[in-house]
JSON list of C-alpha atoms in Angstrom, two decimals:
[
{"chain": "A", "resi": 328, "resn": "UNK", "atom": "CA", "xyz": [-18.11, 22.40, 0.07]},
{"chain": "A", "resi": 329, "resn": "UNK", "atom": "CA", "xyz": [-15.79, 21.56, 3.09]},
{"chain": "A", "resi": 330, "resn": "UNK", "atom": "CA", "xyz": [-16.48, 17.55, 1.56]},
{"chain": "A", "resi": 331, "resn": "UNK", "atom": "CA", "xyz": [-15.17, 18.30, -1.99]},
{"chain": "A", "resi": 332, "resn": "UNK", "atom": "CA", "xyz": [-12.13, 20.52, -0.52]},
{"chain": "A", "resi": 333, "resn": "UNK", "atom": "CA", "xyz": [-11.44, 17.56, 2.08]},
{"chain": "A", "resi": 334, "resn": "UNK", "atom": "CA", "xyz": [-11.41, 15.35, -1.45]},
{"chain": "A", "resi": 335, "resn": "UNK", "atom": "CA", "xyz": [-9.08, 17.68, -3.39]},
{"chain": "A", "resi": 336, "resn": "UNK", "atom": "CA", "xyz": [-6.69, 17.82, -0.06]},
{"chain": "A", "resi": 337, "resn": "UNK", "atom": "CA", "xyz": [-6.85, 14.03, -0.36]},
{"chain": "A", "resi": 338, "resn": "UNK", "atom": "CA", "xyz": [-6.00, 13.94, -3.61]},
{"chain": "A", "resi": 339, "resn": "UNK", "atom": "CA", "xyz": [-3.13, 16.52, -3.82]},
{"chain": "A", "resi": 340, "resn": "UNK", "atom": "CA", "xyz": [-2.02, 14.58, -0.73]},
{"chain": "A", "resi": 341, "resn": "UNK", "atom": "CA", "xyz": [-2.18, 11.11, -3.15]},
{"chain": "A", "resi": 342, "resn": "UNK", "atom": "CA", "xyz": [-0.43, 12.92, -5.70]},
{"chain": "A", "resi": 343, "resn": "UNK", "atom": "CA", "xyz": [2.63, 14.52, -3.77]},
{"chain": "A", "resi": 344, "resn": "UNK", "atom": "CA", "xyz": [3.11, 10.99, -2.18]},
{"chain": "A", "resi": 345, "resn": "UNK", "atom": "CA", "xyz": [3.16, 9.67, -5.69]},
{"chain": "A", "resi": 346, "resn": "UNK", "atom": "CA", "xyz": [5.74, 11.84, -7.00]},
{"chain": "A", "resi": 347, "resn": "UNK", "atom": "CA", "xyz": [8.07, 10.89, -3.86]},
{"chain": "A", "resi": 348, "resn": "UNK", "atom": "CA", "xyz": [7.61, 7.55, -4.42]},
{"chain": "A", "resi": 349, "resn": "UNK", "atom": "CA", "xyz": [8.24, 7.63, -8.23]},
{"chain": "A", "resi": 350, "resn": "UNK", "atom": "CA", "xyz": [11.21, 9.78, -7.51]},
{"chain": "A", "resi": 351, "resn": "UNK", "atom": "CA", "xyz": [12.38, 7.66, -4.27]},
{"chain": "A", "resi": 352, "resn": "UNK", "atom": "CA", "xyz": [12.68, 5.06, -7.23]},
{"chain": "A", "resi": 353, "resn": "UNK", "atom": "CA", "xyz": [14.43, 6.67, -9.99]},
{"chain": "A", "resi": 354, "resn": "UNK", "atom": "CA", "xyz": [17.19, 7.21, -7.49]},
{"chain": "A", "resi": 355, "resn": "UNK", "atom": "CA", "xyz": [17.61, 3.68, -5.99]},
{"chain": "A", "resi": 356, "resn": "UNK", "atom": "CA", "xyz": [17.43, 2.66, -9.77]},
{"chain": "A", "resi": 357, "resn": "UNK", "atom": "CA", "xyz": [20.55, 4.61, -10.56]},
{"chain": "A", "resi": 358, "resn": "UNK", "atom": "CA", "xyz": [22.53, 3.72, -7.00]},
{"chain": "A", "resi": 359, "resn": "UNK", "atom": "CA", "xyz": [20.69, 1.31, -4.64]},
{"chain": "A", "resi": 360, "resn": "UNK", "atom": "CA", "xyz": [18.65, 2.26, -1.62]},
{"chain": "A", "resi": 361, "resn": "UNK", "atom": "CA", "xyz": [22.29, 3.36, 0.17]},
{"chain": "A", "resi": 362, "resn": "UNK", "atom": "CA", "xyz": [22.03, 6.41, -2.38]},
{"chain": "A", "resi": 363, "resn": "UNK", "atom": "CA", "xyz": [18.54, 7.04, -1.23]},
{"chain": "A", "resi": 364, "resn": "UNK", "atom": "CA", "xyz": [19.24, 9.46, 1.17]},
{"chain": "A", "resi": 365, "resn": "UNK", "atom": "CA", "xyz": [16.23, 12.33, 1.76]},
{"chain": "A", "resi": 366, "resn": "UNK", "atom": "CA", "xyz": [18.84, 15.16, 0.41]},
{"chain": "A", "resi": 367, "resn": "UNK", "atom": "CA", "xyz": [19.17, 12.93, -2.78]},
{"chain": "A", "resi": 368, "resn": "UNK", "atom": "CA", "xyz": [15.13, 12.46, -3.37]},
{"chain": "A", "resi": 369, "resn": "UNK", "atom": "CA", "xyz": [14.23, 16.02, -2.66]},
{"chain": "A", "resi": 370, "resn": "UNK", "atom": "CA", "xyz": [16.77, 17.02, -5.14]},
{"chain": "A", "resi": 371, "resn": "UNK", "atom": "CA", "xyz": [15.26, 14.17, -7.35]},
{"chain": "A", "resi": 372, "resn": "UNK", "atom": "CA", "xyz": [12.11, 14.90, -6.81]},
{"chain": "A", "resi": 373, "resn": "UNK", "atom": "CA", "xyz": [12.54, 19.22, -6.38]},
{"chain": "A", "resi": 374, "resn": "UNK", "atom": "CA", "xyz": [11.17, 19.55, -3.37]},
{"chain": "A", "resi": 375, "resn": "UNK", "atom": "CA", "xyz": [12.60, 20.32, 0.28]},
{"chain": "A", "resi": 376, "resn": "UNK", "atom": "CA", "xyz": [14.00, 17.75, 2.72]},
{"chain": "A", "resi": 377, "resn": "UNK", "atom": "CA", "xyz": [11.25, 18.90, 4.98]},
{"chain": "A", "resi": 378, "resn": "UNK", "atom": "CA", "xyz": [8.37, 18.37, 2.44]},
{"chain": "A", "resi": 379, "resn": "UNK", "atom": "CA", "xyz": [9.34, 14.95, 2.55]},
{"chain": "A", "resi": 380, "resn": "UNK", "atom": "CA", "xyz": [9.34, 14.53, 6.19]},
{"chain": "A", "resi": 381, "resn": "UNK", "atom": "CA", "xyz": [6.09, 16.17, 6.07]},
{"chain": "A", "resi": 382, "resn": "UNK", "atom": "CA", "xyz": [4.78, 12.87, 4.09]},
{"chain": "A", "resi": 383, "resn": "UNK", "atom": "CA", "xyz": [6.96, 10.63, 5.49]},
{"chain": "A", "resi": 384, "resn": "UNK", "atom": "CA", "xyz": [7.80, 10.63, 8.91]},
{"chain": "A", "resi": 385, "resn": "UNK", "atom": "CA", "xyz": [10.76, 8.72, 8.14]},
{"chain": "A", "resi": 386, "resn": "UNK", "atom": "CA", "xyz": [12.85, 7.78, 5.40]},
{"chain": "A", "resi": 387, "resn": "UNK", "atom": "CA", "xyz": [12.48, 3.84, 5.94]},
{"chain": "A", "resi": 388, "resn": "UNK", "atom": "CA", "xyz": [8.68, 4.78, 5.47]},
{"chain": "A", "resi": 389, "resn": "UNK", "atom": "CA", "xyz": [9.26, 6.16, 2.20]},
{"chain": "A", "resi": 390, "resn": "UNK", "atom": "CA", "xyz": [11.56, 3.28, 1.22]},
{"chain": "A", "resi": 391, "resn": "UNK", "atom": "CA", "xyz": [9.04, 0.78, 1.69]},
{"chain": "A", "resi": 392, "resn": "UNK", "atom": "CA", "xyz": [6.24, 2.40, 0.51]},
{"chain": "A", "resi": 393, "resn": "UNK", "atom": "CA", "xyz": [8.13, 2.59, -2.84]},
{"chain": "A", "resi": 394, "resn": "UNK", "atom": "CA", "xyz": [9.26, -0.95, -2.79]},
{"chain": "A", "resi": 395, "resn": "UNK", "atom": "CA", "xyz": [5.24, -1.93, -2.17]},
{"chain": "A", "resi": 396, "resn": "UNK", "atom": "CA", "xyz": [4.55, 0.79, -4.84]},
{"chain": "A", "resi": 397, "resn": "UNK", "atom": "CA", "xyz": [7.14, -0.98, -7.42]},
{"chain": "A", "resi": 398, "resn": "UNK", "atom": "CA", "xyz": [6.15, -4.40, -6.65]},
{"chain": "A", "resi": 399, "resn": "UNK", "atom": "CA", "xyz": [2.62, -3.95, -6.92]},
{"chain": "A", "resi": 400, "resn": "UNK", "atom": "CA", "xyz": [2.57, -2.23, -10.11]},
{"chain": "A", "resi": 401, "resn": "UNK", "atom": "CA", "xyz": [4.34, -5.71, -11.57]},
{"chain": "A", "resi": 402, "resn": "UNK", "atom": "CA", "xyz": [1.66, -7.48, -9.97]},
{"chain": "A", "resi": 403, "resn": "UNK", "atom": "CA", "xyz": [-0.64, -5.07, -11.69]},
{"chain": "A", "resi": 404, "resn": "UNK", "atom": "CA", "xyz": [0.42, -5.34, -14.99]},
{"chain": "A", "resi": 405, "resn": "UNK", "atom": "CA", "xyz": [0.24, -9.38, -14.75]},
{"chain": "A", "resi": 406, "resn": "UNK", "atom": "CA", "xyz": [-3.52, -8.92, -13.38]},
{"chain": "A", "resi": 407, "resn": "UNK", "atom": "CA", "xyz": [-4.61, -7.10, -15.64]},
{"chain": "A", "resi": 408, "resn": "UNK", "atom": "CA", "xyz": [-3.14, -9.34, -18.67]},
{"chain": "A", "resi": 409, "resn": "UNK", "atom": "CA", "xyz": [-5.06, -12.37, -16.55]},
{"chain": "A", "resi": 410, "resn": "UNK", "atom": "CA", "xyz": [-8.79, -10.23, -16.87]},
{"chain": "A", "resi": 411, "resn": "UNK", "atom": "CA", "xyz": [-11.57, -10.75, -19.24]},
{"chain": "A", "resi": 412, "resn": "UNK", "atom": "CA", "xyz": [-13.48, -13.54, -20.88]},
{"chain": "A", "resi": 413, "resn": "UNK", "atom": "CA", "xyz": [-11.29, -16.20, -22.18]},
{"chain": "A", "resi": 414, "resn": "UNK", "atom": "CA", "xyz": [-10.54, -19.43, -20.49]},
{"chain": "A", "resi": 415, "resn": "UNK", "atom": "CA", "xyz": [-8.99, -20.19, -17.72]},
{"chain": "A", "resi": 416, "resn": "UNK", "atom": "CA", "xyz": [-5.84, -21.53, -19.42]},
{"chain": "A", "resi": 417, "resn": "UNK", "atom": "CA", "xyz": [-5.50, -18.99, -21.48]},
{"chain": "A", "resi": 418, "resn": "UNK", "atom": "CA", "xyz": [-5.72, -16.47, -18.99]},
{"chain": "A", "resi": 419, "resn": "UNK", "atom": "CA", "xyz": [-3.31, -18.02, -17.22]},
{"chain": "A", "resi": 420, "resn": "UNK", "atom": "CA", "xyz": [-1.08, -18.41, -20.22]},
{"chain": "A", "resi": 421, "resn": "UNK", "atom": "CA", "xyz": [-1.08, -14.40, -20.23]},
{"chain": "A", "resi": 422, "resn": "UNK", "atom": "CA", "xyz": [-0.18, -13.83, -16.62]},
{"chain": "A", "resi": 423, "resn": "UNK", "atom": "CA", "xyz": [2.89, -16.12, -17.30]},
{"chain": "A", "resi": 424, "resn": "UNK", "atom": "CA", "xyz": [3.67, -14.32, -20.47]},
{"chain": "A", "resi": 425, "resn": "UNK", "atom": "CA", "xyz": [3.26, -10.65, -19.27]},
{"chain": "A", "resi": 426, "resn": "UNK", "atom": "CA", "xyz": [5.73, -11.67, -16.11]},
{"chain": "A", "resi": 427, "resn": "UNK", "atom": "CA", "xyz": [8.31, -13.33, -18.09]},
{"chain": "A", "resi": 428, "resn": "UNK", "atom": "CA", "xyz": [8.61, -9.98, -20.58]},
{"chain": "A", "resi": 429, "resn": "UNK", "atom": "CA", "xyz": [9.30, -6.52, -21.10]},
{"chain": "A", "resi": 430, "resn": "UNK", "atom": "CA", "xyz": [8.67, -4.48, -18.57]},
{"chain": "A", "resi": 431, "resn": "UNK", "atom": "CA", "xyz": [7.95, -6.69, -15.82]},
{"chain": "A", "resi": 432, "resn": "UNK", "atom": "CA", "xyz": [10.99, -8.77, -16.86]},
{"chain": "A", "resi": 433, "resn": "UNK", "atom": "CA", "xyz": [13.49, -6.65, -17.51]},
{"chain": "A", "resi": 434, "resn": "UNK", "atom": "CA", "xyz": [17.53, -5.21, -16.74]},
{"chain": "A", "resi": 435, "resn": "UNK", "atom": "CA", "xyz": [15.79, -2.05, -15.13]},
{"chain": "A", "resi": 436, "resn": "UNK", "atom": "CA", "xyz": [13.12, -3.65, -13.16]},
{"chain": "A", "resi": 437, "resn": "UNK", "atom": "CA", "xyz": [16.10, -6.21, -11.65]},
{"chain": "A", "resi": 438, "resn": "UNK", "atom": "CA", "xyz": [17.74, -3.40, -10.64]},
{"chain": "A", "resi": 439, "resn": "UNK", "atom": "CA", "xyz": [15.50, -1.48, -8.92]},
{"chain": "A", "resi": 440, "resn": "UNK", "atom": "CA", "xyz": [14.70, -5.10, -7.04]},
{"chain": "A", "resi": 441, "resn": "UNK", "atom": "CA", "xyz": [17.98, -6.11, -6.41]},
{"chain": "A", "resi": 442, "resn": "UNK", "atom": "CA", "xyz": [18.65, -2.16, -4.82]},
{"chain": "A", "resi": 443, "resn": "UNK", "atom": "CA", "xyz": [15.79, -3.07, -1.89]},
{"chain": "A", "resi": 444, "resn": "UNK", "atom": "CA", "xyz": [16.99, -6.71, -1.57]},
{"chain": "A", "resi": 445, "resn": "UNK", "atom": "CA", "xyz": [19.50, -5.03, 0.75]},
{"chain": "A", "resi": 446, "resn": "UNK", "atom": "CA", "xyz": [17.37, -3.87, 3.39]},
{"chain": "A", "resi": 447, "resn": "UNK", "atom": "CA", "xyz": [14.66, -6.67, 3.05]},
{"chain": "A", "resi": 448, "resn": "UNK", "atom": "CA", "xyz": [16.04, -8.74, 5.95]},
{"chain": "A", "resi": 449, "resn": "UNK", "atom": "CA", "xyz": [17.42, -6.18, 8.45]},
{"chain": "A", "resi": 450, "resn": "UNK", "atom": "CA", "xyz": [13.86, -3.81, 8.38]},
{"chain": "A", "resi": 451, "resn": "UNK", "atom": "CA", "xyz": [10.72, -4.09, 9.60]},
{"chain": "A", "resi": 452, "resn": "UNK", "atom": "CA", "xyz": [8.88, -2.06, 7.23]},
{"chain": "A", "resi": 453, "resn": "UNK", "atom": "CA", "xyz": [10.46, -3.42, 4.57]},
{"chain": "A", "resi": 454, "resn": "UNK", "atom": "CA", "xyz": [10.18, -6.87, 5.34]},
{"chain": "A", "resi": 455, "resn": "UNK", "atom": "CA", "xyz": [6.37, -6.41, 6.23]},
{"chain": "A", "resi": 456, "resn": "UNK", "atom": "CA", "xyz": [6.00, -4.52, 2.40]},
{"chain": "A", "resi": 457, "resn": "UNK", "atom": "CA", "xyz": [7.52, -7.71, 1.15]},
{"chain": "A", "resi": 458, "resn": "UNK", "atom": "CA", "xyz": [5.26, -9.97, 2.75]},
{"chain": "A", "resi": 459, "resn": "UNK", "atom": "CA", "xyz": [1.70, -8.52, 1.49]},
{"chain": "A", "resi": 460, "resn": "UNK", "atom": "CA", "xyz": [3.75, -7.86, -2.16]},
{"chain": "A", "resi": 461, "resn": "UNK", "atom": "CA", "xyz": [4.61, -12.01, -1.52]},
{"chain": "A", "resi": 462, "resn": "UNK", "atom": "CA", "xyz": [1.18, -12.25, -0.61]},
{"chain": "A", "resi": 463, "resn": "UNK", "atom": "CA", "xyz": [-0.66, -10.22, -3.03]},
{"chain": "A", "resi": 464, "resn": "UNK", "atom": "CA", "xyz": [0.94, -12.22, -6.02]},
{"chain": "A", "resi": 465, "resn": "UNK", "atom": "CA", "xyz": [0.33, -15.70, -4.49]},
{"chain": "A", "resi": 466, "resn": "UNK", "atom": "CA", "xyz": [-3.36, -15.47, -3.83]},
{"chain": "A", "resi": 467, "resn": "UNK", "atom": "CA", "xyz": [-3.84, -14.18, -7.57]},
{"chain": "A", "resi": 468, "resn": "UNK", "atom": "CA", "xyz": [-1.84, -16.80, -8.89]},
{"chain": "A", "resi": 469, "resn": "UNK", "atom": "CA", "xyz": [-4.00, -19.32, -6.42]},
{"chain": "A", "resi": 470, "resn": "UNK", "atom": "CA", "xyz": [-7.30, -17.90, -7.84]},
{"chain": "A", "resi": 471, "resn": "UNK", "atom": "CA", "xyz": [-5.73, -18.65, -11.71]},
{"chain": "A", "resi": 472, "resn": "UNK", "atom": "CA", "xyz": [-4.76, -22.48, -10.76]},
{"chain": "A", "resi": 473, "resn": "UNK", "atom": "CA", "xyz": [-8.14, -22.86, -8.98]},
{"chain": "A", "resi": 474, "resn": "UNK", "atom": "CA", "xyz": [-10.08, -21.89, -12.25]},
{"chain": "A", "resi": 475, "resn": "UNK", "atom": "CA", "xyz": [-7.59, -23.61, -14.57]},
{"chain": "A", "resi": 476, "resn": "UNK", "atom": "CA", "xyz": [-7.90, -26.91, -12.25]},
{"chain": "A", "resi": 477, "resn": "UNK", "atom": "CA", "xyz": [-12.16, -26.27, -12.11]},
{"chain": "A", "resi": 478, "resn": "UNK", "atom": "CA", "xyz": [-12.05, -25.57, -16.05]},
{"chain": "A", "resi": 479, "resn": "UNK", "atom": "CA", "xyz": [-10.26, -29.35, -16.49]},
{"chain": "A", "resi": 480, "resn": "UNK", "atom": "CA", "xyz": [-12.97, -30.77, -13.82]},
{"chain": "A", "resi": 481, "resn": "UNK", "atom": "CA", "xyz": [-10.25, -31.15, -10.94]},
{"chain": "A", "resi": 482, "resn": "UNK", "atom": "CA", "xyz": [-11.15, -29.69, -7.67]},
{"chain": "A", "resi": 483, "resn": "UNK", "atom": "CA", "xyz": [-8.48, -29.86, -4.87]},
{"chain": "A", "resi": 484, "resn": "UNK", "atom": "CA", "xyz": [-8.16, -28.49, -1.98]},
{"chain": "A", "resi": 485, "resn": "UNK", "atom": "CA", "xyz": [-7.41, -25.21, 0.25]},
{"chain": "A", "resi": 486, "resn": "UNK", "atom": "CA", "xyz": [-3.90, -26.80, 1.28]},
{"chain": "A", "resi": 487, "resn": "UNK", "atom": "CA", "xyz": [-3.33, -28.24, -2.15]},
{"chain": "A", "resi": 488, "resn": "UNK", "atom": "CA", "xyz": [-3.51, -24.93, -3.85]},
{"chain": "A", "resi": 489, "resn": "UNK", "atom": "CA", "xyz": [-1.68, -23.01, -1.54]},
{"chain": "A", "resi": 490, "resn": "UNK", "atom": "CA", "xyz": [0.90, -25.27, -2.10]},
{"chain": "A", "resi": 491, "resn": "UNK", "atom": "CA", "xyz": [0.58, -25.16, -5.87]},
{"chain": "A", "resi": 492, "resn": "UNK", "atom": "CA", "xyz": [0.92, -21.20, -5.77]},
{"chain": "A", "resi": 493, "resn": "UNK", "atom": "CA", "xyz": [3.75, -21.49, -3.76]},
{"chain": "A", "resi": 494, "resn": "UNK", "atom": "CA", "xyz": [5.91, -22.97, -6.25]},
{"chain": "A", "resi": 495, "resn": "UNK", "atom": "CA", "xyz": [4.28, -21.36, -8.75]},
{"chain": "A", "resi": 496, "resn": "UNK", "atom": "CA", "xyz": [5.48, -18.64, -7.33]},
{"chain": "A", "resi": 497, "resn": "UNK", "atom": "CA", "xyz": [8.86, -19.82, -6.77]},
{"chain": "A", "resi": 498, "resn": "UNK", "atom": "CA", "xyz": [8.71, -20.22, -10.81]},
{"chain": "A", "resi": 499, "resn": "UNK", "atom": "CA", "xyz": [8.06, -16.89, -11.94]},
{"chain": "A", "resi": 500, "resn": "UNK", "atom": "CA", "xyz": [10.21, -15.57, -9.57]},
{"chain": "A", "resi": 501, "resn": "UNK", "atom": "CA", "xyz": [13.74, -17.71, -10.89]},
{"chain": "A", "resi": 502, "resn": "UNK", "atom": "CA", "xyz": [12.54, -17.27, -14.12]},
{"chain": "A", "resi": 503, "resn": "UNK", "atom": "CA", "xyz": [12.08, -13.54, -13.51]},
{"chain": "A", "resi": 504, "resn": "UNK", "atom": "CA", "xyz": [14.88, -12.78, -12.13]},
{"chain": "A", "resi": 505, "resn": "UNK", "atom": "CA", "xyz": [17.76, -14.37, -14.59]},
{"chain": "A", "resi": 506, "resn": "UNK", "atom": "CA", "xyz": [15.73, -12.68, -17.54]},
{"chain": "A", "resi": 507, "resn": "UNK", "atom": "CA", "xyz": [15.96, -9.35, -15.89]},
{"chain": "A", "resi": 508, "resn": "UNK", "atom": "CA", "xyz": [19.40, -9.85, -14.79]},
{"chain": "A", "resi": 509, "resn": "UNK", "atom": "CA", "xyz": [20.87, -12.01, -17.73]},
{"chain": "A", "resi": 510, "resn": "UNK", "atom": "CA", "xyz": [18.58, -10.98, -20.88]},
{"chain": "A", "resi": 511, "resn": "UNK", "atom": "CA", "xyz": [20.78, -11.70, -23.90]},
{"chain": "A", "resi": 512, "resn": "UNK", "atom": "CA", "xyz": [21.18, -15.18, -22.51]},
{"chain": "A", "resi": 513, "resn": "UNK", "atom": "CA", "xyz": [17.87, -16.45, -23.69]},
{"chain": "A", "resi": 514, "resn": "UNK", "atom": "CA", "xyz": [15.96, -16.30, -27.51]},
{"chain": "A", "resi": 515, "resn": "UNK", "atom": "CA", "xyz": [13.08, -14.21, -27.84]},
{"chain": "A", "resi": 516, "resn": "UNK", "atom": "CA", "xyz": [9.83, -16.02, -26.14]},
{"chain": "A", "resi": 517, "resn": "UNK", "atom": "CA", "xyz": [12.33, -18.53, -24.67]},
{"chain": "A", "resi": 518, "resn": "UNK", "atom": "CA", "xyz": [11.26, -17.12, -20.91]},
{"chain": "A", "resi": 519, "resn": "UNK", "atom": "CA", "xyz": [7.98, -17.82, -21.94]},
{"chain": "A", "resi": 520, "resn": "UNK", "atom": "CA", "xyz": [8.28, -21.03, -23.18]},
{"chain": "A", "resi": 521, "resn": "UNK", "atom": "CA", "xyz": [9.65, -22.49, -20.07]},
{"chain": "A", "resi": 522, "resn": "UNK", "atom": "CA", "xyz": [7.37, -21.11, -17.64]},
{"chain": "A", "resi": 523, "resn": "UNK", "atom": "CA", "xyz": [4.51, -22.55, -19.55]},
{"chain": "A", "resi": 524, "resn": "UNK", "atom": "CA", "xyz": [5.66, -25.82, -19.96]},
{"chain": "A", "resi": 525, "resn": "UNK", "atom": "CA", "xyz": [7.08, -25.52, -16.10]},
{"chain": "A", "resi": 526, "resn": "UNK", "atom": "CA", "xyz": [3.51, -24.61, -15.20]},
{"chain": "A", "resi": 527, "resn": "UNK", "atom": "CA", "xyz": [2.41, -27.21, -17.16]},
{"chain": "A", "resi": 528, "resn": "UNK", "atom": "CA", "xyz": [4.45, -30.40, -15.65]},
{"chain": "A", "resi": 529, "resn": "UNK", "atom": "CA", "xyz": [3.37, -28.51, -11.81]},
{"chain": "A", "resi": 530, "resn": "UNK", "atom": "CA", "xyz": [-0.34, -28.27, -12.88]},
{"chain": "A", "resi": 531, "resn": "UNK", "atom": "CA", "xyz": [-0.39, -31.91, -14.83]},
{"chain": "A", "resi": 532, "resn": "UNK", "atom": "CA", "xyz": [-1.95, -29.81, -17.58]},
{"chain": "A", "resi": 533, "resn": "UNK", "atom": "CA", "xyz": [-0.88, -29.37, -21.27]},
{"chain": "A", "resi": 534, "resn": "UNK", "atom": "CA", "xyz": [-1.22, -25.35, -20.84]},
{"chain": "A", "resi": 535, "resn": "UNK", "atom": "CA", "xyz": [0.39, -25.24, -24.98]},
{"chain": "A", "resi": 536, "resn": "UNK", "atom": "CA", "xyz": [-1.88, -27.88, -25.94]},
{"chain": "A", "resi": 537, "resn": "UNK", "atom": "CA", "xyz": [-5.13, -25.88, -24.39]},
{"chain": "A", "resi": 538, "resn": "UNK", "atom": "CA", "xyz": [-4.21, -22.56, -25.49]},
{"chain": "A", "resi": 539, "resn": "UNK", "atom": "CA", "xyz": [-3.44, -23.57, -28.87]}
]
């Protein structure tokens, strides 16, 4: 008994965190993190000030716990569109593509970035959230240039795919943020396009040719 109750504390606990986070978002969405003030999320979010405080000691806590939250539900979305049984390239082909659109690429999802960009040099948290977000990303997009490199019968090494995953990295990321900030500048699948065939001339791999 005192096991399952211990698991439904845990999980209301999971839950109420959740919420703050989802609503600590919403709000720097609309104004930046300088509107994020505690009074603003517990009226966001319908709670008390002191509820919050109860789950976050302090408010920089909460603010980088939701940037980690919002970054790694990108990262999420991209994983999961890299999963299941198809090649290499072609799984790699769909983590470029889910990046480079809708919702991961997009006005909203810039401007819930560009609100924490603020803070990202000047606090701790937040620059330690930002690291193992950085971090997270990389190594996933390491493991996909490892397989596509084994699937071609290249093997390099350790150094040479870290630094292949770095400026992959550095790819998505330009790429990712002009769509989201400038999105009626580029055609439809144009994002898409160029982070393939950017990936492609990096890798010195026809990623079109193999998928198609």
């Amino acid at each position: 008994m005192q096991d399952k109750s211990g698991k439904i504390r845990q999980e209301n606990t999971d839950t109420r965190r959740a919420d703050l986070i989802s609503a600590t978002l919403r709000v720097i969405a609309r104004g930046g993190v300088q509107s994020a003030t505690v009074r603003e999320i517990a009226r966001e979010a319908n709670v008390t000030q002191g509820l919050i405080r109860y789950y976050f000691a302090k408010k920089d806590e909460l603010i980088a716990a939701a940037y980690e939250a919002y970054m790694g539900n990108l990262v999420h979305i991209a994983d999961e569109a890299s999963r299941g049984e198809e090649t290499a390239a072609e799984r790699m082909s769909n983590f470029i593509k889910v990046s480079l659109e809708a919702p991961v690429t997009s006005h909203d999802s810039i401007a819930i970035w560009a609100g924490f960009f603020e803070t990202l040099l000047h606090n701790k948290d937040m620059t330690e959230s930002h690291e193992r977000s950085y971090n997270l990303l990389r190594l996933h997009l390491k493991k996909l240039i490892s397989d596509v490199l084994l699937e071609a019968g290249r093997i390099v090494s350790e150094q040479e795919l870290r630094r292949l995953s770095i400026a992959g990295n550095a790819i998505l990321d330009g790429l990712w943020l002009e769509g989201g900030a400038l999105p009626h500048v580029f055609e439809q699948g144009e994002l898409v396009q160029v982070g393939l065939e950017c990936f492609s001339s990096l890798l010195r791999i026809d990623l079109l040719e193999l998928i198609n």
